[in-house]
Amino acid sequence: MTRMLSLALGLILFAPVTLASDDEWGEEWGDDPWAEQVSSPWQPVSGYLELGYGTRLQSDATGLDGPTLSQALGRLETGYRSDRLQGSLRLDLGYDEAVEQWIVDVRELALGTDIGADAHLKAGRQVLTWGTGDYLFLNDLFPKDWQAFFSGQDDEYLKAPVNSIKGSWYGQSLNLDLVYMPRFEADNYLTGERFSYFDPISGQKVAPDKRADEPSDDAASARLYWTRQGAEYALYGYWGYTGQPLGADAQGSPQHARLNAYGASVRLPALGGLLNAEAAYHLSPDADNADLSAPKDKVLALLGYETELVTNLTGSVQYYLEHIRDYQDYLAPLPNPEYAADQNRQLLTLRLTYRAMQEKLTLSLFSFYSPTDRDYYLKPQVSYRPNDQWLLSGGLNLMNGQDQHTFFGQLDDNSNAWFRLRYHY
């Protein structure tokens, strides 16, 4: 805690000095008649400083007793924009006392350029996303940071960056995105360093603080999308590995299994709101591999609807289904089939968002409930922005369920409360 407080104090002291220097230069050069005529391609430096802290609301069966979030973080953003070349940088520096690690996170470091009148190429480290789900990802199989999600960090951090090359082509009626990742990058999943989870082999909660080896292979994604009569349509493809180590080798060590995914989505205005539907088929090429226990093929489906319920209050609901094919073949090799996933896992979500005080105050609730797993996850949050510089946020992550092996039920010892104080410069 001492190291984090020292860093936080340094960050806070640094900010006013920087602003004071900017003011002095502004007063000295503010009357330059040529200032407005010079357009530099270099973008101004901006970012924020943030303190975040979270703690468990109960004891943990594995003995984890530290904070779930304890960060002092500084964000630096800048870029370069000319007619032929665009560059961008988003860099996070800080210290995370919850895992006792310094943070050097390059969220974006990429160069982009137009290729002709209808194509664009962007290469480097970047955050990628697509699909229509709200916190549910059927065809968006780019890396995710689940530790950030369950610890109360900003939603931006759920989407993790990845080294990639993205080519986009914009046609008159169709558009195409192609993404190539020279090396597959896994999710930042729960490993036990911050949150415990259920181990179906030992039949108890564990916190081993160990990650599975990542394949050194490449991965790729594609999206073909178009708009017609106000509706947005898309087709997706993915060729890579599971973001979490859902397979296991002959020694029982977790492994990332190969995954190919194909899907489609539509989003259109309906009944005074927006209706979205999405489906995906997750094909497991390793399902019949004798040397690797891999997930079976799955069919995923999503139906969602969002509307403004009353002035300043919006609501959205989603129904999600995950169907395991060849279910008996899935159950056969399991040492403890009583901990197996249901063949048809269903999930309902509800999001309510209310804005008041000229949108300075935001109250929100996102809830997951599974009638098949009989577990839930509640995510209430409040944020207040008194001006353009300061933002204060706080919330809860409440997970529980009837059984300790289900998706949210295994996380009941990780329920936590958190707050964040952010200063934009």
Tab-separated table of C-alpha atoms in Angstrom:
chain	number	residue	atom	x	y	z
A	1	MET	CA	0.000	0.000	0.000
A	2	THR	CA	2.900	2.307	0.767
A	3	ARG	CA	4.309	1.908	-2.742
A	4	MET	CA	0.937	2.633	-4.362
A	5	LEU	CA	0.317	5.715	-2.206
A	6	SER	CA	3.790	7.044	-3.018
A	7	LEU	CA	3.154	6.604	-6.717
A	8	ALA	CA	-0.307	8.180	-6.443
A	9	LEU	CA	1.127	11.193	-4.633
A	10	GLY	CA	3.734	11.568	-7.341
A	11	LEU	CA	1.105	11.416	-10.095
A	12	ILE	CA	-1.120	13.991	-8.390
A	13	LEU	CA	1.786	16.372	-7.773
A	14	PHE	CA	2.891	15.957	-11.384
A	15	ALA	CA	-0.482	16.977	-12.871
A	16	PRO	CA	-0.710	20.568	-11.506
A	17	VAL	CA	2.914	21.226	-12.483
A	18	THR	CA	2.134	20.196	-16.049
A	19	LEU	CA	-0.976	22.370	-16.185
A	20	ALA	CA	0.828	25.352	-14.656
A	21	SER	CA	3.515	25.074	-17.337
A	22	ASP	CA	0.847	24.977	-20.059
A	23	ASP	CA	-0.787	28.128	-18.672
A	24	GLU	CA	2.514	30.000	-18.612
A	25	TRP	CA	3.252	29.145	-22.243
A	26	GLY	CA	-0.347	30.012	-23.176
A	27	GLU	CA	-0.064	33.500	-21.684
A	28	GLU	CA	3.272	34.137	-23.374
A	29	TRP	CA	2.312	32.941	-26.852
A	30	GLY	CA	-1.487	33.342	-26.784
A	31	ASP	CA	-1.486	36.493	-28.949
A	32	ASP	CA	0.594	35.017	-31.787
A	33	PRO	CA	-1.295	36.030	-35.007
A	34	TRP	CA	0.157	33.014	-36.871
A	35	ALA	CA	-1.004	30.446	-34.268
A	36	GLU	CA	-4.343	29.606	-35.931
A	37	GLN	CA	-2.736	29.245	-39.366
A	38	VAL	CA	-0.333	26.502	-38.316
A	39	SER	CA	-1.946	23.072	-38.266
A	40	SER	CA	0.374	20.492	-36.782
A	41	PRO	CA	-0.227	16.807	-37.542
A	42	TRP	CA	0.817	15.969	-33.987
A	43	GLN	CA	-2.141	15.542	-31.667
A	44	PRO	CA	-2.180	17.135	-28.209
A	45	VAL	CA	-1.209	15.041	-25.207
A	46	SER	CA	-4.120	14.088	-22.972
A	47	GLY	CA	-5.074	11.355	-20.531
A	48	TYR	CA	-5.974	10.865	-16.920
A	49	LEU	CA	-4.715	9.928	-13.489
A	50	GLU	CA	-6.750	7.406	-11.514
A	51	LEU	CA	-6.826	5.804	-8.099
A	52	GLY	CA	-8.885	2.652	-7.669
A	53	TYR	CA	-9.538	0.417	-4.684
A	54	GLY	CA	-11.735	-2.638	-4.167
A	55	THR	CA	-12.209	-5.135	-1.356
A	56	ARG	CA	-14.027	-8.419	-0.795
A	57	LEU	CA	-17.346	-8.426	1.025
A	58	GLN	CA	-16.665	-11.851	2.553
A	59	SER	CA	-13.776	-14.181	3.306
A	60	ASP	CA	-12.357	-16.405	0.569
A	61	ALA	CA	-12.188	-20.183	1.015
A	62	THR	CA	-8.725	-20.334	-0.548
A	63	GLY	CA	-7.274	-17.718	1.790
A	64	LEU	CA	-7.086	-14.791	-0.619
A	65	ASP	CA	-7.361	-11.791	1.674
A	66	GLY	CA	-5.842	-8.893	-0.279
A	67	PRO	CA	-7.713	-6.134	-2.091
A	68	THR	CA	-9.421	-7.006	-5.359
A	69	LEU	CA	-8.372	-3.651	-6.829
A	70	SER	CA	-5.607	-1.337	-5.662
A	71	GLN	CA	-4.229	0.715	-8.512
A	72	ALA	CA	-2.583	4.058	-9.128
A	73	LEU	CA	-2.741	4.564	-12.881
A	74	GLY	CA	-1.724	7.228	-15.363
A	75	ARG	CA	-2.994	7.322	-18.972
A	76	LEU	CA	-1.061	9.079	-21.755
A	77	GLU	CA	-2.701	9.619	-25.150
A	78	THR	CA	-1.421	11.322	-28.254
A	79	GLY	CA	-1.251	10.744	-31.986
A	80	TYR	CA	-0.246	11.872	-35.441
A	81	ARG	CA	-2.706	12.681	-38.227
A	82	SER	CA	-1.821	13.681	-41.745
A	83	ASP	CA	-3.523	13.086	-45.078
A	84	ARG	CA	-1.486	9.931	-45.706
A	85	LEU	CA	-0.625	8.559	-42.269
A	86	GLN	CA	-2.342	8.260	-38.900
A	87	GLY	CA	-0.606	7.187	-35.724
A	88	SER	CA	-2.015	6.692	-32.238
A	89	LEU	CA	-0.639	6.004	-28.767
A	90	ARG	CA	-2.511	5.107	-25.573
A	91	LEU	CA	-0.223	4.069	-22.747
A	92	ASP	CA	-1.061	3.161	-19.143
A	93	LEU	CA	1.611	3.331	-16.444
A	94	GLY	CA	1.148	2.656	-12.749
A	95	TYR	CA	1.266	0.136	-9.934
A	96	ASP	CA	-1.233	-2.565	-8.978
A	97	GLU	CA	-0.794	-3.450	-5.329
A	98	ALA	CA	-3.458	-6.185	-5.475
A	99	VAL	CA	-1.010	-8.340	-7.467
A	100	GLU	CA	2.131	-6.388	-6.501
A	101	GLN	CA	3.071	-5.570	-10.096
A	102	TRP	CA	4.029	-2.456	-12.020
A	103	ILE	CA	1.689	-1.637	-14.891
A	104	VAL	CA	3.096	-0.924	-18.351
A	105	ASP	CA	0.134	-1.472	-20.645
A	106	VAL	CA	0.330	-0.312	-24.256
A	107	ARG	CA	-3.375	-0.084	-25.039
A	108	GLU	CA	-2.675	1.261	-28.534
A	109	LEU	CA	0.439	1.883	-30.610
A	110	ALA	CA	-0.562	1.699	-34.250
A	111	LEU	CA	-0.095	3.262	-37.665
A	112	GLY	CA	-2.836	3.529	-40.266
A	113	THR	CA	-3.007	4.647	-43.879
A	114	ASP	CA	-5.584	4.799	-46.637
A	115	ILE	CA	-5.064	2.506	-49.602
A	116	GLY	CA	-6.818	4.139	-52.486
A	117	ALA	CA	-10.228	5.672	-51.973
A	118	ASP	CA	-12.000	2.624	-50.497
A	119	ALA	CA	-9.561	0.815	-48.224
A	120	HIS	CA	-7.679	1.431	-44.988
A	121	LEU	CA	-4.870	-0.480	-43.297
A	122	LYS	CA	-4.002	-0.247	-39.592
A	123	ALA	CA	-1.132	-2.180	-38.015
A	124	GLY	CA	0.181	-2.367	-34.476
A	125	ARG	CA	-1.210	-2.915	-31.011
A	126	GLN	CA	-4.901	-2.051	-30.917
A	127	VAL	CA	-8.225	-2.913	-29.281
A	128	LEU	CA	-10.612	-4.704	-31.639
A	129	THR	CA	-14.293	-5.436	-31.201
A	130	TRP	CA	-17.491	-6.208	-33.089
A	131	GLY	CA	-20.773	-8.015	-32.586
A	132	THR	CA	-24.085	-6.942	-31.031
A	133	GLY	CA	-24.025	-8.460	-27.517
A	134	ASP	CA	-23.833	-6.398	-24.325
A	135	TYR	CA	-21.147	-8.099	-22.159
A	136	LEU	CA	-21.869	-11.282	-24.175
A	137	PHE	CA	-19.481	-12.221	-26.960
A	138	LEU	CA	-20.489	-14.762	-29.586
A	139	ASN	CA	-18.417	-13.633	-32.569
A	140	ASP	CA	-16.149	-11.073	-30.899
A	141	LEU	CA	-13.366	-13.480	-29.935
A	142	PHE	CA	-10.610	-10.889	-29.549
A	143	PRO	CA	-8.829	-10.953	-26.140
A	144	LYS	CA	-10.801	-9.939	-23.041
A	145	ASP	CA	-9.611	-8.885	-19.583
A	146	TRP	CA	-11.959	-10.658	-17.160
A	147	GLN	CA	-9.893	-9.704	-14.109
A	148	ALA	CA	-10.489	-6.027	-14.930
A	149	PHE	CA	-14.197	-6.724	-15.465
A	150	PHE	CA	-14.748	-8.445	-12.114
A	151	SER	CA	-12.616	-5.982	-10.139
A	152	GLY	CA	-14.525	-2.809	-11.079
A	153	GLN	CA	-12.196	-1.226	-13.632
A	154	ASP	CA	-13.725	0.881	-16.373
A	155	ASP	CA	-15.588	-1.105	-19.045
A	156	GLU	CA	-12.938	-0.009	-21.546
A	157	TYR	CA	-10.517	-2.476	-19.930
A	158	LEU	CA	-12.733	-5.502	-20.634
A	159	LYS	CA	-11.506	-5.304	-24.247
A	160	ALA	CA	-7.789	-6.155	-24.154
A	161	PRO	CA	-5.388	-4.956	-26.865
A	162	VAL	CA	-3.751	-7.332	-29.347
A	163	ASN	CA	-0.923	-7.052	-31.876
A	164	SER	CA	-2.634	-7.204	-35.242
A	165	ILE	CA	-3.011	-5.970	-38.791
A	166	LYS	CA	-6.501	-4.831	-39.752
A	167	GLY	CA	-7.509	-4.171	-43.329
A	168	SER	CA	-10.865	-2.535	-44.100
A	169	TRP	CA	-12.558	-2.216	-47.493
A	170	TYR	CA	-15.617	-0.009	-47.975
A	171	GLY	CA	-17.759	-0.865	-50.997
A	172	GLN	CA	-20.954	0.687	-52.254
A	173	SER	CA	-23.157	-2.019	-50.739
A	174	LEU	CA	-20.755	-4.245	-48.743
A	175	ASN	CA	-17.903	-3.591	-46.309
A	176	LEU	CA	-15.185	-6.020	-45.258
A	177	ASP	CA	-12.810	-6.160	-42.273
A	178	LEU	CA	-9.919	-8.644	-42.213
A	179	VAL	CA	-7.774	-9.029	-39.077
A	180	TYR	CA	-4.539	-10.996	-38.828
A	181	MET	CA	-2.870	-11.616	-35.461
A	182	PRO	CA	0.721	-12.885	-35.967
A	183	ARG	CA	0.568	-14.569	-32.563
A	184	PHE	CA	-2.540	-15.647	-30.692
A	185	GLU	CA	-3.073	-13.731	-27.431
A	186	ALA	CA	-5.284	-15.232	-24.696
A	187	ASP	CA	-7.749	-13.527	-22.363
A	188	ASN	CA	-6.600	-12.205	-19.011
A	189	TYR	CA	-8.753	-14.854	-17.308
A	190	LEU	CA	-9.096	-15.765	-13.633
A	191	THR	CA	-5.913	-17.519	-12.523
A	192	GLY	CA	-6.164	-17.284	-8.750
A	193	GLU	CA	-3.827	-14.340	-8.265
A	194	ARG	CA	-6.741	-11.968	-7.624
A	195	PHE	CA	-9.883	-14.145	-7.726
A	196	SER	CA	-10.478	-17.793	-6.809
A	197	TYR	CA	-12.491	-20.219	-8.938
A	198	PHE	CA	-13.859	-23.777	-8.841
A	199	ASP	CA	-11.678	-26.681	-9.974
A	200	PRO	CA	-13.847	-29.601	-11.218
A	201	ILE	CA	-10.954	-32.074	-10.831
A	202	SER	CA	-10.389	-31.512	-7.092
A	203	GLY	CA	-14.012	-30.509	-6.463
A	204	GLN	CA	-13.118	-27.365	-4.543
A	205	LYS	CA	-12.205	-23.714	-4.980
A	206	VAL	CA	-8.594	-23.017	-5.869
A	207	ALA	CA	-6.266	-20.080	-6.409
A	208	PRO	CA	-3.136	-21.529	-8.065
A	209	ASP	CA	-1.922	-18.223	-9.608
A	210	LYS	CA	-0.773	-20.034	-12.746
A	211	ARG	CA	-1.436	-19.388	-16.426
A	212	ALA	CA	-1.538	-21.988	-19.183
A	213	ASP	CA	1.070	-21.812	-21.930
A	214	GLU	CA	-0.185	-19.826	-24.922
A	215	PRO	CA	0.125	-21.324	-28.414
A	216	SER	CA	2.735	-19.582	-30.563
A	217	ASP	CA	0.435	-19.934	-33.563
A	218	ASP	CA	-1.304	-17.085	-35.381
A	219	ALA	CA	-5.032	-16.243	-35.498
A	220	ALA	CA	-7.375	-14.391	-37.850
A	221	SER	CA	-10.856	-12.881	-37.957
A	222	ALA	CA	-13.140	-11.507	-40.647
A	223	ARG	CA	-16.359	-9.512	-40.808
A	224	LEU	CA	-18.537	-8.789	-43.852
A	225	TYR	CA	-21.213	-6.199	-43.067
A	226	TRP	CA	-23.779	-4.033	-44.783
A	227	THR	CA	-26.820	-1.844	-44.130
A	228	ARG	CA	-30.160	-2.166	-45.863
A	229	GLN	CA	-33.382	-0.257	-45.100
A	230	GLY	CA	-32.119	0.812	-41.693
A	231	ALA	CA	-31.015	-2.664	-40.594
A	232	GLU	CA	-27.357	-3.596	-39.990
A	233	TYR	CA	-26.298	-7.094	-41.062
A	234	ALA	CA	-22.969	-8.857	-40.507
A	235	LEU	CA	-21.271	-12.208	-41.134
A	236	TYR	CA	-18.266	-13.255	-39.025
A	237	GLY	CA	-15.422	-15.739	-39.044
A	238	TYR	CA	-12.636	-16.588	-36.566
A	239	TRP	CA	-9.745	-19.019	-36.795
A	240	GLY	CA	-7.597	-19.348	-33.682
A	241	TYR	CA	-7.830	-20.712	-30.133
A	242	THR	CA	-10.121	-20.437	-27.122
A	243	GLY	CA	-9.389	-17.287	-25.123
A	244	GLN	CA	-9.433	-19.321	-21.923
A	245	PRO	CA	-7.677	-22.706	-21.447
A	246	LEU	CA	-10.788	-24.869	-21.817
A	247	GLY	CA	-8.873	-27.972	-22.907
A	248	ALA	CA	-6.420	-30.216	-21.056
A	249	ASP	CA	-3.525	-32.424	-22.106
A	250	ALA	CA	-2.967	-36.031	-21.045
A	251	GLN	CA	-1.438	-34.855	-17.733
A	252	GLY	CA	-4.489	-32.711	-16.983
A	253	SER	CA	-2.703	-29.389	-17.566
A	254	PRO	CA	-5.029	-26.674	-18.969
A	255	GLN	CA	-4.524	-25.928	-22.661
A	256	HIS	CA	-5.926	-23.484	-25.202
A	257	ALA	CA	-7.802	-25.629	-27.718
A	258	ARG	CA	-8.151	-24.672	-31.359
A	259	LEU	CA	-11.375	-22.847	-32.189
A	260	ASN	CA	-13.015	-21.898	-35.474
A	261	ALA	CA	-16.181	-19.789	-35.289
A	262	TYR	CA	-18.740	-18.726	-37.866
A	263	GLY	CA	-21.699	-16.456	-37.190
A	264	ALA	CA	-24.109	-13.717	-38.189
A	265	SER	CA	-25.943	-10.793	-36.612
A	266	VAL	CA	-28.627	-8.219	-37.344
A	267	ARG	CA	-29.570	-4.990	-35.584
A	268	LEU	CA	-32.643	-2.984	-36.577
A	269	PRO	CA	-35.134	-0.434	-35.207
A	270	ALA	CA	-38.270	-2.085	-33.795
A	271	LEU	CA	-41.074	-1.218	-31.353
A	272	GLY	CA	-39.572	2.172	-30.571
A	273	GLY	CA	-36.168	0.741	-29.717
A	274	LEU	CA	-33.369	-1.367	-31.145
A	275	LEU	CA	-33.643	-5.126	-31.663
A	276	ASN	CA	-30.546	-7.278	-32.128
A	277	ALA	CA	-30.078	-10.964	-32.859
A	278	GLU	CA	-26.821	-12.864	-33.189
A	279	ALA	CA	-25.800	-16.503	-33.618
A	280	ALA	CA	-22.514	-18.370	-33.821
A	281	TYR	CA	-21.232	-21.887	-34.325
A	282	HIS	CA	-18.068	-22.662	-32.380
A	283	LEU	CA	-16.291	-25.525	-34.097
A	284	SER	CA	-13.677	-27.352	-32.021
A	285	PRO	CA	-11.075	-28.922	-34.384
A	286	ASP	CA	-9.443	-30.650	-31.380
A	287	ALA	CA	-12.688	-32.301	-30.222
A	288	ASP	CA	-11.584	-35.674	-31.569
A	289	ASN	CA	-7.907	-35.277	-30.635
A	290	ALA	CA	-6.932	-38.280	-28.501
A	291	ASP	CA	-4.047	-36.357	-26.914
A	292	LEU	CA	-6.130	-33.371	-25.844
A	293	SER	CA	-9.389	-33.051	-23.952
A	294	ALA	CA	-11.066	-30.206	-25.833
A	295	PRO	CA	-14.510	-28.579	-25.737
A	296	LYS	CA	-17.209	-29.988	-28.005
A	297	ASP	CA	-18.811	-27.945	-30.759
A	298	LYS	CA	-21.271	-25.329	-29.495
A	299	VAL	CA	-24.191	-23.374	-30.933
A	300	LEU	CA	-24.674	-19.909	-29.415
A	301	ALA	CA	-27.688	-17.625	-29.882
A	302	LEU	CA	-28.564	-14.157	-28.587
A	303	LEU	CA	-31.690	-11.993	-28.776
A	304	GLY	CA	-31.679	-8.463	-27.332
A	305	TYR	CA	-33.818	-5.336	-27.168
A	306	GLU	CA	-33.036	-1.794	-25.963
A	307	THR	CA	-35.298	1.216	-25.539
A	308	GLU	CA	-35.787	4.437	-23.549
A	309	LEU	CA	-38.334	3.546	-20.853
A	310	VAL	CA	-38.929	7.137	-19.694
A	311	THR	CA	-36.944	10.338	-20.082
A	312	ASN	CA	-33.305	9.756	-19.062
A	313	LEU	CA	-33.970	6.073	-18.206
A	314	THR	CA	-32.950	3.406	-20.724
A	315	GLY	CA	-33.396	-0.322	-20.385
A	316	SER	CA	-32.225	-3.361	-22.303
A	317	VAL	CA	-32.757	-7.107	-22.009
A	318	GLN	CA	-30.986	-10.088	-23.558
A	319	TYR	CA	-31.658	-13.814	-23.829
A	320	TYR	CA	-28.608	-16.020	-24.426
A	321	LEU	CA	-28.420	-19.746	-25.183
A	322	GLU	CA	-25.325	-21.931	-25.286
A	323	HIS	CA	-25.916	-25.470	-26.614
A	324	ILE	CA	-23.261	-28.196	-26.383
A	325	ARG	CA	-23.358	-30.682	-29.253
A	326	ASP	CA	-22.533	-34.396	-28.752
A	327	TYR	CA	-23.359	-33.978	-25.074
A	328	GLN	CA	-22.848	-37.627	-24.117
A	329	ASP	CA	-19.391	-37.561	-25.705
A	330	TYR	CA	-18.703	-34.405	-23.648
A	331	LEU	CA	-19.745	-36.127	-20.409
A	332	ALA	CA	-17.971	-39.462	-20.991
A	333	PRO	CA	-14.336	-38.476	-20.182
A	334	LEU	CA	-15.171	-36.148	-17.273
A	335	PRO	CA	-13.857	-37.493	-13.918
A	336	ASN	CA	-16.674	-35.668	-12.069
A	337	PRO	CA	-19.650	-35.346	-14.445
A	338	GLU	CA	-21.771	-33.840	-11.654
A	339	TYR	CA	-19.792	-30.637	-12.237
A	340	ALA	CA	-20.416	-30.617	-15.986
A	341	ALA	CA	-22.049	-27.683	-17.741
A	342	ASP	CA	-25.692	-28.029	-18.776
A	343	GLN	CA	-26.228	-28.993	-22.390
A	344	ASN	CA	-28.398	-25.882	-22.821
A	345	ARG	CA	-27.115	-23.056	-20.632
A	346	GLN	CA	-29.513	-20.130	-20.648
A	347	LEU	CA	-28.822	-16.603	-19.466
A	348	LEU	CA	-30.988	-13.521	-19.036
A	349	THR	CA	-29.565	-10.024	-18.666
A	350	LEU	CA	-31.076	-6.667	-17.742
A	351	ARG	CA	-29.424	-3.249	-18.019
A	352	LEU	CA	-30.961	-0.093	-16.521
A	353	THR	CA	-29.250	3.287	-16.900
A	354	TYR	CA	-30.517	6.559	-15.439
A	355	ARG	CA	-28.870	9.937	-16.032
A	356	ALA	CA	-29.647	13.084	-14.022
A	357	MET	CA	-28.209	16.513	-13.155
A	358	GLN	CA	-27.475	17.304	-16.812
A	359	GLU	CA	-25.870	13.859	-17.142
A	360	LYS	CA	-23.343	14.589	-14.402
A	361	LEU	CA	-24.854	11.746	-12.344
A	362	THR	CA	-25.281	8.246	-13.799
A	363	LEU	CA	-26.882	5.311	-11.999
A	364	SER	CA	-26.727	1.910	-13.659
A	365	LEU	CA	-27.439	-1.733	-12.958
A	366	PHE	CA	-26.422	-4.689	-15.084
A	367	SER	CA	-27.651	-8.100	-13.967
A	368	PHE	CA	-27.035	-11.629	-15.212
A	369	TYR	CA	-29.341	-14.475	-14.166
A	370	SER	CA	-29.155	-18.064	-15.380
A	371	PRO	CA	-32.326	-20.139	-14.838
A	372	THR	CA	-30.422	-23.300	-15.790
A	373	ASP	CA	-27.329	-22.720	-13.620
A	374	ARG	CA	-29.434	-20.999	-10.910
A	375	ASP	CA	-26.761	-18.362	-10.353
A	376	TYR	CA	-26.492	-14.602	-10.793
A	377	TYR	CA	-24.182	-11.620	-11.105
A	378	LEU	CA	-25.333	-8.114	-10.109
A	379	LYS	CA	-23.271	-5.103	-11.182
A	380	PRO	CA	-24.717	-1.831	-9.754
A	381	GLN	CA	-22.688	1.335	-10.301
A	382	VAL	CA	-22.916	5.085	-9.665
A	383	SER	CA	-20.695	7.757	-11.203
A	384	TYR	CA	-20.597	11.516	-10.687
A	385	ARG	CA	-18.777	14.026	-12.881
A	386	PRO	CA	-18.796	17.502	-11.232
A	387	ASN	CA	-16.852	19.009	-14.153
A	388	ASP	CA	-14.834	17.965	-17.204
A	389	GLN	CA	-11.781	17.050	-15.114
A	390	TRP	CA	-13.022	14.931	-12.213
A	391	LEU	CA	-14.962	11.656	-12.191
A	392	LEU	CA	-15.892	9.677	-9.067
A	393	SER	CA	-17.267	6.146	-9.500
A	394	GLY	CA	-18.270	3.359	-7.166
A	395	GLY	CA	-20.020	0.025	-7.428
A	396	LEU	CA	-20.466	-3.583	-6.438
A	397	ASN	CA	-19.750	-6.939	-8.064
A	398	LEU	CA	-22.103	-9.460	-6.456
A	399	MET	CA	-21.834	-13.082	-7.627
A	400	ASN	CA	-23.574	-16.129	-6.162
A	401	GLY	CA	-25.474	-19.289	-7.025
A	402	GLN	CA	-27.043	-22.454	-5.697
A	403	ASP	CA	-24.068	-24.614	-6.764
A	404	GLN	CA	-20.389	-23.823	-6.360
A	405	HIS	CA	-19.361	-25.174	-9.775
A	406	THR	CA	-21.516	-22.971	-12.045
A	407	PHE	CA	-20.241	-19.964	-13.994
A	408	PHE	CA	-21.174	-17.280	-11.429
A	409	GLY	CA	-21.763	-19.580	-8.443
A	410	GLN	CA	-18.027	-20.392	-8.261
A	411	LEU	CA	-17.274	-16.660	-7.800
A	412	ASP	CA	-19.306	-16.061	-4.625
A	413	ASP	CA	-16.155	-15.551	-2.530
A	414	ASN	CA	-15.042	-12.835	-4.953
A	415	SER	CA	-17.992	-10.440	-4.475
A	416	ASN	CA	-16.501	-7.001	-3.910
A	417	ALA	CA	-17.084	-3.272	-3.542
A	418	TRP	CA	-14.924	-0.750	-5.403
A	419	PHE	CA	-14.427	2.954	-6.033
A	420	ARG	CA	-12.361	4.968	-8.509
A	421	LEU	CA	-11.293	8.626	-8.564
A	422	ARG	CA	-10.180	9.909	-11.970
A	423	TYR	CA	-8.697	13.250	-13.009
A	424	HIS	CA	-8.573	14.091	-16.728
A	425	TYR	CA	-5.843	16.401	-17.963
